Amino acid sequence: MARILITSALPYINGIKHLGNLAGSMLPADVYARFKRLQGHEVLYICATDEHGTPAELAAQKDDVPVQAYCDEQHEIQRAAGEGFTLSYDHFGRSSSSQNAALTQHFAHVLEERGLLEERTEKQVYSIDDGRFLPDRYVEGTCPHCDFEKARGDQCDNCGRLLDPVELKNPYSAVSGSTNIEIRDTTHLYLLQSKMQDDIREWVEASTEWPQLAKSIALKWLDEGLQDRAITRDLSWGIPVAYEGKVREGFEDKVFYVWFDAPIEYIGATQEYSEKLGKPEEWERWWRTDKGADDVTYVQFMGKDNVAFHTVSFPVTMIGSREPWKLVDRLKAFNWVTWYGGKFSTSMNRGVFMDQALELLPADYWRWYLMANAPEGSDAAFTWEGFQAAVNSDLANVLGNFVNRITKYCKSKFDGQLPAAGAPGEDEAWMEAELKTRLKTLMQHYEEMEFRKAAAETRAIWAAGNEYLTRAEPWVKYKNDVDAAAVGVRTGLNLVALFGILAQPFIPTAAAKILDALGIPEENRKMPNPDDENLLDALPHGMEISPPDVLFSKIEDAQVAEWTERFGGGQ
Ligand SMILES: [Zn+2]
């Protein structure tokens, strides 16, 4: 039994996430966590909301609520959406937790002891009317590159360039609109990433289980040279620049910058989880290699824009501390899910968001389509037509009909008892050979975290079951040879159980419905081993089964038309 720590990139607190965000880290991490648990491994799957920074402060201000209350409410919305999509987090934490604050302050303290922090004084935009500095998005103005008049302090939405707020032409406060602005000196803590260049390169080059893309992104950053970065900001919402309760002199009105504290929340959330369990030291065996984490495999899931951050920036903090922290072993990065090739946008009525999706159909429908079309090799477009085709064909026809047909037939002809009579023949030998080959391939796709391929192989196994029934024809044989029909029904019911077991990572709710209908006990729902001898005769003869209710309803053209009207489509 292995121990596997899984994290998915933290969703930002501001606003409900769309289906593309779900498909690009949280959902595949969940599928992988479920798969590993079903292999019998010890898994810890951690995620959290990323709550600090200017967007949260500004959104709270716009709603006229305190930022803490705003984050409380938004966290609950995201937690509920995750639960609705049956994301099996062991813990869904908050980067604003006291655990994360203490850890962040600890890291800053040891980094300073190692000579990796220093105070630097820089120019910053100051609003005289607001009586405060205006970092990042608190200041807007004209882009110095493209003359766009509503560029934000940290980035221009028109040309996409990253900006320093002091570069803006005609700056004004995003808080009050005031143009009564001046440039003042302010002092911040800088993390001396440049000093860690060689250590990080050595570590990146030694990684053996990263995909090529991740490694090349990290090396590109290293080739360009790591820049020293400010890890504090002139804000009030965030983690105080303090250590052991004592605020750093001159930093009374400053906090740690969100990019510094957010990834530390992977550890912070594990501490939150430990305390919830009533075992406050439990987190150490996942994160401290001197306390048992040396045998943990740590797997991170993220969008491609987050790779440099996870392979370079966060490791500077971890490795720079010279403490025995567990570092990432494997990582999986995704491209984007697009809405018909374009961006999701609430204001432009383009795309479905997590809460809306669940009002239309149960989570399994979305989970299946998003993973069967995972944005792995390239971006993947969500289309209503593709969604409808996948649900109707894969789920309703190939899986749903199979389960329905064979369980109902058993009920009507064999009193709902798994028949014992008859001996397997050619058709069963074909099915078994097919199954062994395909199961091996499926397990390999999962191990390689190739989710699109794993979904395709799962579907291929369901399709092979349908072909088996076409060959075996128990309903035809029943007329002349009840024993021959019994073999077909027995094999078919064993396939139903296997299909349910294999479906668990992707469509857990429907899978549970299938397995419950067959009365498969929890301990027998583990992933099968392709080398198992009696894959097609594992269920006890004579066991009672009952047909499940309809597993999936087909999506009608009228529904597609209605949803296209409401959420946008291809036109
Ligand atoms: Zn611009």
Short mmCIF file of N, CA and C and ligand atoms in Angstrom, two decimals, residues 143 146 156 159, ligand 1:
data_model
loop_
_atom_site.label_atom_id
_atom_site.label_comp_id
_atom_site.label_asym_id
_atom_site.label_seq_id
_atom_site.Cartn_x
_atom_site.Cartn_y
_atom_site.Cartn_z
N CYS A 143 -2.69 52.42 -20.10
CA CYS A 143 -1.57 51.49 -20.31
C CYS A 143 -0.43 52.18 -21.05
N CYS A 146 -0.17 50.28 -24.73
CA CYS A 146 -1.18 50.28 -25.81
C CYS A 146 -2.18 51.42 -25.67
N CYS A 156 -2.61 44.88 -17.91
CA CYS A 156 -3.51 45.53 -18.87
C CYS A 156 -4.38 44.46 -19.52
N CYS A 159 -3.88 44.59 -23.73
CA CYS A 159 -2.72 44.01 -24.41
C CYS A 159 -2.13 42.84 -23.62
ZN ZN B 1 -2.04 47.59 -22.70
#
